[in-house]
Amino acid sequence: MSFELSREQFRTMILYDWKIGLTYKDSHARLVQAWGEQAPSDHTVFNWFREFQRNKFSVQDAPRSGRPSTSVTQQTIDAVRTIIEGDPHSTYQQIETILGISSTAINSIIHDYLNLRKVCARWVPHTLTDDQKQLHVQFCGHSLKRFEEGQSRRVFDIITGDEAWFYHYDPELKEQSKVWMSTTDPHPTKVHRNKSAGKRMVAIFFMKSGLIKSVPLETGATVNANWYVNTCLPQVFTAVSERRETRGLRGLIFHDDNPRPHRAWTTNEFLLENHVEQYPNPPYSPDLSPCDFFLFPKLKKQLRGIRFNDDNEMLTALEQAIDSLTKEDFKNCCEDWFIRMHKCIDANGQYFEKIN
């Protein structure tokens, strides 16, 4: 017999699993085994476990005003078809706002009635060796244990950062050009545009509590150990001390990746002199680097497709993009980081599909 469970019913089962002491991974596995594709995602199970740990045991939806209808009728099917034909880039949220129906109904209309899908290429950044995969697994296992699956207060002591190029003109990603199409239609094409020659490198650092510091590289300069130690990190550590007035740098855990300036002996000495612990990311692992899977994509997405006349215009727009990020964004990034560690272990250290 085929039937669907409500969100409240799934949440009740998750509450039971939490109560008897299962981990959120074990709970998710049980739900998938029993309910297949109906089962909530591991991220959803993780979030409900966290709610129950906070003694919030209600499994009911929070009340919302004006909740949209979930009905699927010929009229709504035709309306969704008209919207997508008019704008193939339409999102669920846009359709929901226009028609006032739920995302569940929209999903059913698009996939079950209109038989449409969005397509995008998938890539991997590097061909990993067995040793590199093992390093990924070891890093994730150690981090999950040390920081108690992300629940430890020490997570607030982690600062992470990296450098990235920001361009006077950066064309839209293929992801941003996705359109709705029938399964029988040929894939659409788009003229390739190159990035501009004008660009500026910027180092950006943040913690779970929010942004700490962005440091533009001087025009014509290069990122080396001298710049990293004498220009970049002093500004970052000053900002940390201002944020943490009572603790300063005490207990700070410095997470970054592995280019030469970051691993140079002068950098090691500087961190040691400031009593800051190094916590390097494993090699070739952008899917485990918060800057790579969260910060830089979010910022660059806001700047893509815009032409800037000079560095000042671009840097001003970048600061505005940074300011648009909320504390909730940084908090969610940190939570996603630990979920990604589980995914990495499950994939035996290989790259895995991003969760956002």
Tab-separated table of C-alpha atoms in Angstrom:
chain	number	residue	atom	x	y	z
A	1	MET	CA	0.000	0.000	0.000
A	2	SER	CA	1.393	3.415	-1.018
A	3	PHE	CA	0.843	6.464	1.181
A	4	GLU	CA	2.686	9.592	2.258
A	5	LEU	CA	3.589	10.658	5.782
A	6	SER	CA	3.291	14.241	6.994
A	7	ARG	CA	6.237	16.266	8.241
A	8	GLU	CA	4.856	15.993	11.775
A	9	GLN	CA	4.850	12.180	11.552
A	10	PHE	CA	8.469	12.117	10.388
A	11	ARG	CA	9.445	14.532	13.158
A	12	THR	CA	7.784	12.256	15.728
A	13	MET	CA	9.911	9.346	14.501
A	14	ILE	CA	13.032	11.543	14.675
A	15	LEU	CA	12.104	12.540	18.244
A	16	TYR	CA	11.782	8.853	19.164
A	17	ASP	CA	15.197	8.054	17.680
A	18	TRP	CA	16.736	10.984	19.574
A	19	LYS	CA	15.069	9.883	22.806
A	20	ILE	CA	16.462	6.330	22.610
A	21	GLY	CA	19.977	7.654	22.000
A	22	LEU	CA	20.513	7.147	18.275
A	23	THR	CA	22.774	9.527	16.357
A	24	TYR	CA	21.201	11.712	13.686
A	25	LYS	CA	23.039	9.646	11.041
A	26	ASP	CA	21.530	6.399	12.377
A	27	SER	CA	18.089	8.029	12.497
A	28	HIS	CA	18.398	9.229	8.909
A	29	ALA	CA	19.535	5.780	7.753
A	30	ARG	CA	16.507	4.139	9.412
A	31	LEU	CA	14.126	6.610	7.784
A	32	VAL	CA	15.661	6.086	4.340
A	33	GLN	CA	15.518	2.311	4.770
A	34	ALA	CA	11.826	2.464	5.665
A	35	TRP	CA	10.567	5.324	3.499
A	36	GLY	CA	13.049	5.740	0.678
A	37	GLU	CA	12.779	9.058	-1.170
A	38	GLN	CA	10.027	10.254	1.180
A	39	ALA	CA	12.522	10.405	4.051
A	40	PRO	CA	13.755	13.866	5.117
A	41	SER	CA	17.356	14.811	4.303
A	42	ASP	CA	20.223	14.222	6.738
A	43	HIS	CA	20.465	18.018	7.158
A	44	THR	CA	16.813	18.136	8.259
A	45	VAL	CA	17.328	15.280	10.734
A	46	PHE	CA	20.466	17.025	12.060
A	47	ASN	CA	18.480	20.257	12.628
A	48	TRP	CA	15.684	18.457	14.503
A	49	PHE	CA	18.181	16.628	16.714
A	50	ARG	CA	19.629	20.052	17.577
A	51	GLU	CA	16.149	21.382	18.408
A	52	PHE	CA	15.471	18.446	20.725
A	53	GLN	CA	18.842	18.975	22.434
A	54	ARG	CA	17.597	22.493	23.196
A	55	ASN	CA	14.497	21.003	24.880
A	56	LYS	CA	12.247	22.119	22.023
A	57	PHE	CA	10.053	19.066	21.564
A	58	SER	CA	7.159	20.376	19.465
A	59	VAL	CA	6.895	18.557	16.130
A	60	GLN	CA	4.222	20.901	14.773
A	61	ASP	CA	4.882	23.511	12.085
A	62	ALA	CA	5.289	27.008	13.500
A	63	PRO	CA	2.211	29.113	12.689
A	64	ARG	CA	2.558	31.226	9.547
A	65	SER	CA	0.156	33.799	8.195
A	66	GLY	CA	-1.151	33.417	4.685
A	67	ARG	CA	0.147	29.900	4.151
A	68	PRO	CA	-0.217	29.079	0.441
A	69	SER	CA	-2.602	26.486	-0.951
A	70	THR	CA	-1.207	23.075	-1.881
A	71	SER	CA	-3.876	22.297	-4.487
A	72	VAL	CA	-2.859	21.040	-7.920
A	73	THR	CA	-5.485	21.829	-10.541
A	74	GLN	CA	-5.506	22.217	-14.307
A	75	GLN	CA	-5.613	25.962	-13.742
A	76	THR	CA	-2.457	25.997	-11.595
A	77	ILE	CA	-0.707	23.599	-13.989
A	78	ASP	CA	-1.421	25.939	-16.906
A	79	ALA	CA	-0.351	28.951	-14.840
A	80	VAL	CA	3.018	27.370	-13.912
A	81	ARG	CA	3.573	26.404	-17.561
A	82	THR	CA	2.909	29.997	-18.658
A	83	ILE	CA	5.333	31.421	-16.075
A	84	ILE	CA	8.152	29.042	-17.051
A	85	GLU	CA	7.608	29.597	-20.772
A	86	GLY	CA	7.815	33.339	-20.140
A	87	ASP	CA	10.952	33.046	-17.968
A	88	PRO	CA	12.803	29.693	-18.023
A	89	HIS	CA	14.981	30.933	-15.120
A	90	SER	CA	11.963	31.132	-12.793
A	91	THR	CA	12.556	29.841	-9.259
A	92	TYR	CA	10.192	28.031	-6.912
A	93	GLN	CA	10.005	31.140	-4.717
A	94	GLN	CA	9.055	33.376	-7.632
A	95	ILE	CA	6.316	30.994	-8.785
A	96	GLU	CA	5.036	30.615	-5.217
A	97	THR	CA	4.863	34.402	-4.816
A	98	ILE	CA	2.996	34.878	-8.108
A	99	LEU	CA	0.458	32.067	-7.718
A	100	GLY	CA	0.163	31.744	-3.946
A	101	ILE	CA	0.534	27.943	-3.966
A	102	SER	CA	2.995	25.878	-1.961
A	103	SER	CA	6.438	24.776	-3.124
A	104	THR	CA	5.243	21.160	-2.720
A	105	ALA	CA	2.495	21.755	-5.272
A	106	ILE	CA	4.918	23.566	-7.586
A	107	ASN	CA	7.371	20.673	-7.375
A	108	SER	CA	4.622	18.195	-8.275
A	109	ILE	CA	3.425	20.317	-11.197
A	110	ILE	CA	6.923	20.822	-12.643
A	111	HIS	CA	8.122	17.248	-12.337
A	112	ASP	CA	4.977	15.099	-12.434
A	113	TYR	CA	2.748	17.060	-14.817
A	114	LEU	CA	5.063	19.197	-16.981
A	115	ASN	CA	7.953	16.703	-16.922
A	116	LEU	CA	10.597	19.446	-16.677
A	117	ARG	CA	14.038	19.486	-15.087
A	118	LYS	CA	16.961	21.870	-14.627
A	119	VAL	CA	20.348	20.692	-15.825
A	120	CYS	CA	23.872	21.735	-14.909
A	121	ALA	CA	27.311	20.206	-15.371
A	122	ARG	CA	29.153	18.776	-12.383
A	123	TRP	CA	32.918	19.099	-11.934
A	124	VAL	CA	35.625	17.913	-9.540
A	125	PRO	CA	38.670	20.067	-8.756
A	126	HIS	CA	41.380	17.399	-8.618
A	127	THR	CA	42.062	13.702	-9.127
A	128	LEU	CA	42.786	12.529	-5.595
A	129	THR	CA	45.304	9.856	-4.673
A	130	ASP	CA	44.468	7.222	-2.068
A	131	ASP	CA	46.736	8.990	0.429
A	132	GLN	CA	44.973	12.302	-0.127
A	133	LYS	CA	41.585	10.668	0.345
A	134	GLN	CA	42.827	9.161	3.578
A	135	LEU	CA	43.999	12.587	4.795
A	136	HIS	CA	40.516	13.961	4.076
A	137	VAL	CA	38.905	11.187	6.133
A	138	GLN	CA	41.374	11.637	9.004
A	139	PHE	CA	40.833	15.400	9.123
A	140	CYS	CA	37.055	14.960	9.199
A	141	GLY	CA	37.108	12.223	11.821
A	142	HIS	CA	39.454	14.196	14.068
A	143	SER	CA	37.436	17.416	13.664
A	144	LEU	CA	34.090	15.732	14.372
A	145	LYS	CA	35.496	14.175	17.536
A	146	ARG	CA	37.357	17.253	18.755
A	147	PHE	CA	34.477	19.666	18.177
A	148	GLU	CA	31.720	17.230	19.218
A	149	GLU	CA	29.998	17.144	15.824
A	150	GLY	CA	30.031	20.955	15.789
A	151	GLN	CA	28.330	21.296	19.197
A	152	SER	CA	31.461	22.225	21.175
A	153	ARG	CA	31.917	25.808	22.326
A	154	ARG	CA	35.422	25.649	20.845
A	155	VAL	CA	33.843	26.039	17.404
A	156	PHE	CA	33.522	29.742	18.257
A	157	ASP	CA	37.341	29.877	18.568
A	158	ILE	CA	37.897	28.834	14.944
A	159	ILE	CA	38.797	31.544	12.442
A	160	THR	CA	39.054	30.613	8.773
A	161	GLY	CA	40.089	32.585	5.720
A	162	ASP	CA	41.697	32.599	2.305
A	163	GLU	CA	42.537	34.806	-0.675
A	164	ALA	CA	40.558	35.070	-3.913
A	165	TRP	CA	40.598	37.138	-7.100
A	166	PHE	CA	37.708	39.524	-7.677
A	167	TYR	CA	37.340	40.866	-11.227
A	168	HIS	CA	36.215	44.140	-12.809
A	169	TYR	CA	33.990	41.855	-14.893
A	170	ASP	CA	33.211	38.242	-14.087
A	171	PRO	CA	30.626	36.566	-16.385
A	172	GLU	CA	27.672	34.678	-14.971
A	173	LEU	CA	28.169	31.031	-14.065
A	174	LYS	CA	26.602	28.244	-16.072
A	175	GLU	CA	24.526	27.584	-12.957
A	176	GLN	CA	23.019	31.065	-13.237
A	177	SER	CA	21.987	30.455	-16.858
A	178	LYS	CA	19.881	27.363	-16.119
A	179	VAL	CA	16.429	27.286	-17.744
A	180	TRP	CA	13.426	25.004	-17.499
A	181	MET	CA	13.212	22.574	-20.409
A	182	SER	CA	11.446	19.412	-21.479
A	183	THR	CA	13.307	16.122	-21.294
A	184	THR	CA	12.999	15.886	-25.086
A	185	ASP	CA	14.410	19.376	-25.831
A	186	PRO	CA	18.074	19.887	-26.867
A	187	HIS	CA	20.308	21.561	-24.279
A	188	PRO	CA	20.468	25.366	-24.603
A	189	THR	CA	23.697	27.181	-25.543
A	190	LYS	CA	25.237	30.447	-24.409
A	191	VAL	CA	28.065	32.588	-25.826
A	192	HIS	CA	31.216	32.273	-23.716
A	193	ARG	CA	32.463	35.543	-22.176
A	194	ASN	CA	35.920	35.979	-20.693
A	195	LYS	CA	36.815	37.544	-17.371
A	196	SER	CA	38.316	41.020	-17.507
A	197	ALA	CA	42.047	41.637	-17.152
A	198	GLY	CA	41.358	44.045	-14.299
A	199	LYS	CA	41.239	42.243	-10.974
A	200	ARG	CA	42.221	42.510	-7.325
A	201	MET	CA	43.074	39.840	-4.802
A	202	VAL	CA	41.386	40.087	-1.415
A	203	ALA	CA	41.934	37.991	1.712
A	204	ILE	CA	38.810	37.510	3.829
A	205	PHE	CA	38.558	35.937	7.292
A	206	PHE	CA	35.515	35.038	9.362
A	207	MET	CA	34.327	33.055	12.398
A	208	LYS	CA	31.039	31.434	13.342
A	209	SER	CA	30.068	34.746	14.947
A	210	GLY	CA	30.532	36.688	11.685
A	211	LEU	CA	33.011	38.493	9.450
A	212	ILE	CA	36.357	39.426	11.005
A	213	LYS	CA	38.401	41.225	8.336
A	214	SER	CA	38.898	41.673	4.591
A	215	VAL	CA	42.385	42.685	3.432
A	216	PRO	CA	42.922	43.732	-0.214
A	217	LEU	CA	46.314	42.965	-1.688
A	218	GLU	CA	48.121	46.135	-2.768
A	219	THR	CA	48.100	46.765	-6.527
A	220	GLY	CA	51.108	45.100	-8.139
A	221	ALA	CA	51.988	43.092	-5.038
A	222	THR	CA	52.000	39.308	-4.742
A	223	VAL	CA	50.832	37.017	-1.965
A	224	ASN	CA	53.971	35.781	-0.214
A	225	ALA	CA	54.950	34.951	3.333
A	226	ASN	CA	56.217	38.484	3.956
A	227	TRP	CA	52.857	40.043	3.009
A	228	TYR	CA	50.920	37.364	4.855
A	229	VAL	CA	52.857	37.817	8.109
A	230	ASN	CA	53.589	41.559	8.085
A	231	THR	CA	50.453	42.993	6.438
A	232	CYS	CA	47.557	40.561	6.358
A	233	LEU	CA	47.601	38.594	9.606
A	234	PRO	CA	48.360	41.580	11.909
A	235	GLN	CA	45.200	43.295	10.637
A	236	VAL	CA	43.214	40.088	11.082
A	237	PHE	CA	44.471	39.458	14.622
A	238	THR	CA	43.818	43.073	15.609
A	239	ALA	CA	40.226	42.669	14.440
A	240	VAL	CA	39.913	39.391	16.381
A	241	SER	CA	41.187	41.067	19.554
A	242	GLU	CA	38.657	43.863	19.119
A	243	ARG	CA	35.865	41.321	18.643
A	244	ARG	CA	36.980	39.224	21.638
A	245	GLU	CA	37.774	41.975	24.109
A	246	THR	CA	38.269	39.746	27.146
A	247	ARG	CA	40.037	36.834	25.439
A	248	GLY	CA	41.931	38.413	22.574
A	249	LEU	CA	43.892	35.742	20.706
A	250	ARG	CA	43.842	33.291	23.616
A	251	GLY	CA	42.521	29.914	22.459
A	252	LEU	CA	42.237	31.023	18.825
A	253	ILE	CA	42.290	28.188	16.246
A	254	PHE	CA	43.531	29.359	12.844
A	255	HIS	CA	42.135	27.325	9.939
A	256	ASP	CA	43.387	27.908	6.401
A	257	ASP	CA	44.522	25.957	3.350
A	258	ASN	CA	47.961	24.966	2.086
A	259	PRO	CA	49.611	27.455	-0.317
A	260	ARG	CA	53.267	28.178	0.394
A	261	PRO	CA	52.771	31.542	2.177
A	262	HIS	CA	50.392	29.860	4.631
A	263	ARG	CA	52.810	27.035	5.422
A	264	ALA	CA	56.067	29.056	5.370
A	265	TRP	CA	58.270	28.874	8.456
A	266	THR	CA	57.850	32.645	9.010
A	267	THR	CA	54.063	32.125	9.136
A	268	ASN	CA	54.494	29.244	11.576
A	269	GLU	CA	56.753	31.378	13.763
A	270	PHE	CA	54.318	34.296	13.691
A	271	LEU	CA	51.400	32.107	14.786
A	272	LEU	CA	53.551	30.493	17.478
A	273	GLU	CA	54.634	33.886	18.836
A	274	ASN	CA	50.992	34.929	19.069
A	275	HIS	CA	49.996	31.618	20.727
A	276	VAL	CA	47.584	30.840	17.901
A	277	GLU	CA	46.981	27.204	16.979
A	278	GLN	CA	47.315	26.183	13.320
A	279	TYR	CA	44.541	23.953	11.977
A	280	PRO	CA	45.272	23.458	8.253
A	281	ASN	CA	42.738	22.096	5.801
A	282	PRO	CA	43.708	18.820	4.064
A	283	PRO	CA	45.181	19.273	0.554
A	284	TYR	CA	42.885	19.596	-2.479
A	285	SER	CA	39.695	19.820	-0.441
A	286	PRO	CA	37.665	22.909	-1.419
A	287	ASP	CA	34.498	21.039	-0.442
A	288	LEU	CA	35.802	21.167	3.158
A	289	SER	CA	36.965	24.799	3.057
A	290	PRO	CA	34.299	27.256	4.285
A	291	CYS	CA	35.712	29.995	2.050
A	292	ASP	CA	35.382	27.769	-1.013
A	293	PHE	CA	31.985	26.192	-0.404
A	294	PHE	CA	30.328	29.189	1.274
A	295	LEU	CA	31.960	32.621	1.341
A	296	PHE	CA	33.546	33.161	-2.069
A	297	PRO	CA	30.666	31.649	-4.109
A	298	LYS	CA	28.139	33.829	-2.263
A	299	LEU	CA	30.155	37.009	-2.798
A	300	LYS	CA	31.094	36.353	-6.419
A	301	LYS	CA	27.528	35.461	-7.339
A	302	GLN	CA	26.452	38.972	-6.348
A	303	LEU	CA	29.201	40.543	-8.496
A	304	ARG	CA	28.933	38.365	-11.611
A	305	GLY	CA	27.614	40.005	-14.755
A	306	ILE	CA	28.415	43.548	-13.477
A	307	ARG	CA	31.108	45.659	-15.149
A	308	PHE	CA	33.203	47.848	-12.841
A	309	ASN	CA	35.328	50.701	-14.136
A	310	ASP	CA	38.180	50.281	-11.637
A	311	ASP	CA	39.359	48.654	-8.408
A	312	ASN	CA	37.542	51.159	-6.213
A	313	GLU	CA	34.154	50.417	-7.775
A	314	MET	CA	34.704	46.690	-7.535
A	315	LEU	CA	35.979	46.816	-3.914
A	316	THR	CA	33.028	49.000	-2.884
A	317	ALA	CA	30.608	46.494	-4.407
A	318	LEU	CA	32.502	43.669	-2.682
A	319	GLU	CA	32.174	45.368	0.713
A	320	GLN	CA	28.450	45.776	0.100
A	321	ALA	CA	28.183	42.077	-0.754
A	322	ILE	CA	30.071	41.191	2.432
A	323	ASP	CA	27.824	43.460	4.513
A	324	SER	CA	24.748	41.702	3.087
A	325	LEU	CA	25.736	38.456	4.826
A	326	THR	CA	23.987	37.882	8.141
A	327	LYS	CA	25.061	36.202	11.367
A	328	GLU	CA	22.675	33.403	10.443
A	329	ASP	CA	24.605	32.887	7.179
A	330	PHE	CA	27.879	32.373	9.051
A	331	LYS	CA	26.191	30.149	11.656
A	332	ASN	CA	24.658	27.964	8.935
A	333	CYS	CA	28.024	27.747	7.169
A	334	CYS	CA	29.621	26.364	10.319
A	335	GLU	CA	26.862	23.791	10.757
A	336	ASP	CA	27.128	22.756	7.101
A	337	TRP	CA	30.885	22.346	7.527
A	338	PHE	CA	30.434	19.506	10.013
A	339	ILE	CA	27.705	17.892	7.921
A	340	ARG	CA	30.154	17.970	4.985
A	341	MET	CA	32.703	16.158	7.122
A	342	HIS	CA	30.257	13.278	7.518
A	343	LYS	CA	29.649	13.279	3.765
A	344	CYS	CA	33.397	13.176	3.126
A	345	ILE	CA	33.817	10.185	5.430
A	346	ASP	CA	30.858	8.431	3.793
A	347	ALA	CA	32.504	9.066	0.388
A	348	ASN	CA	35.799	7.599	1.665
A	349	GLY	CA	37.583	10.925	1.213
A	350	GLN	CA	36.435	11.473	-2.380
A	351	TYR	CA	34.711	14.666	-3.492
A	352	PHE	CA	30.994	14.704	-2.784
A	353	GLU	CA	28.063	16.645	-4.157
A	354	LYS	CA	27.648	19.995	-2.459
A	355	ILE	CA	24.718	20.347	-0.042
A	356	ASN	CA	23.747	23.957	-0.847
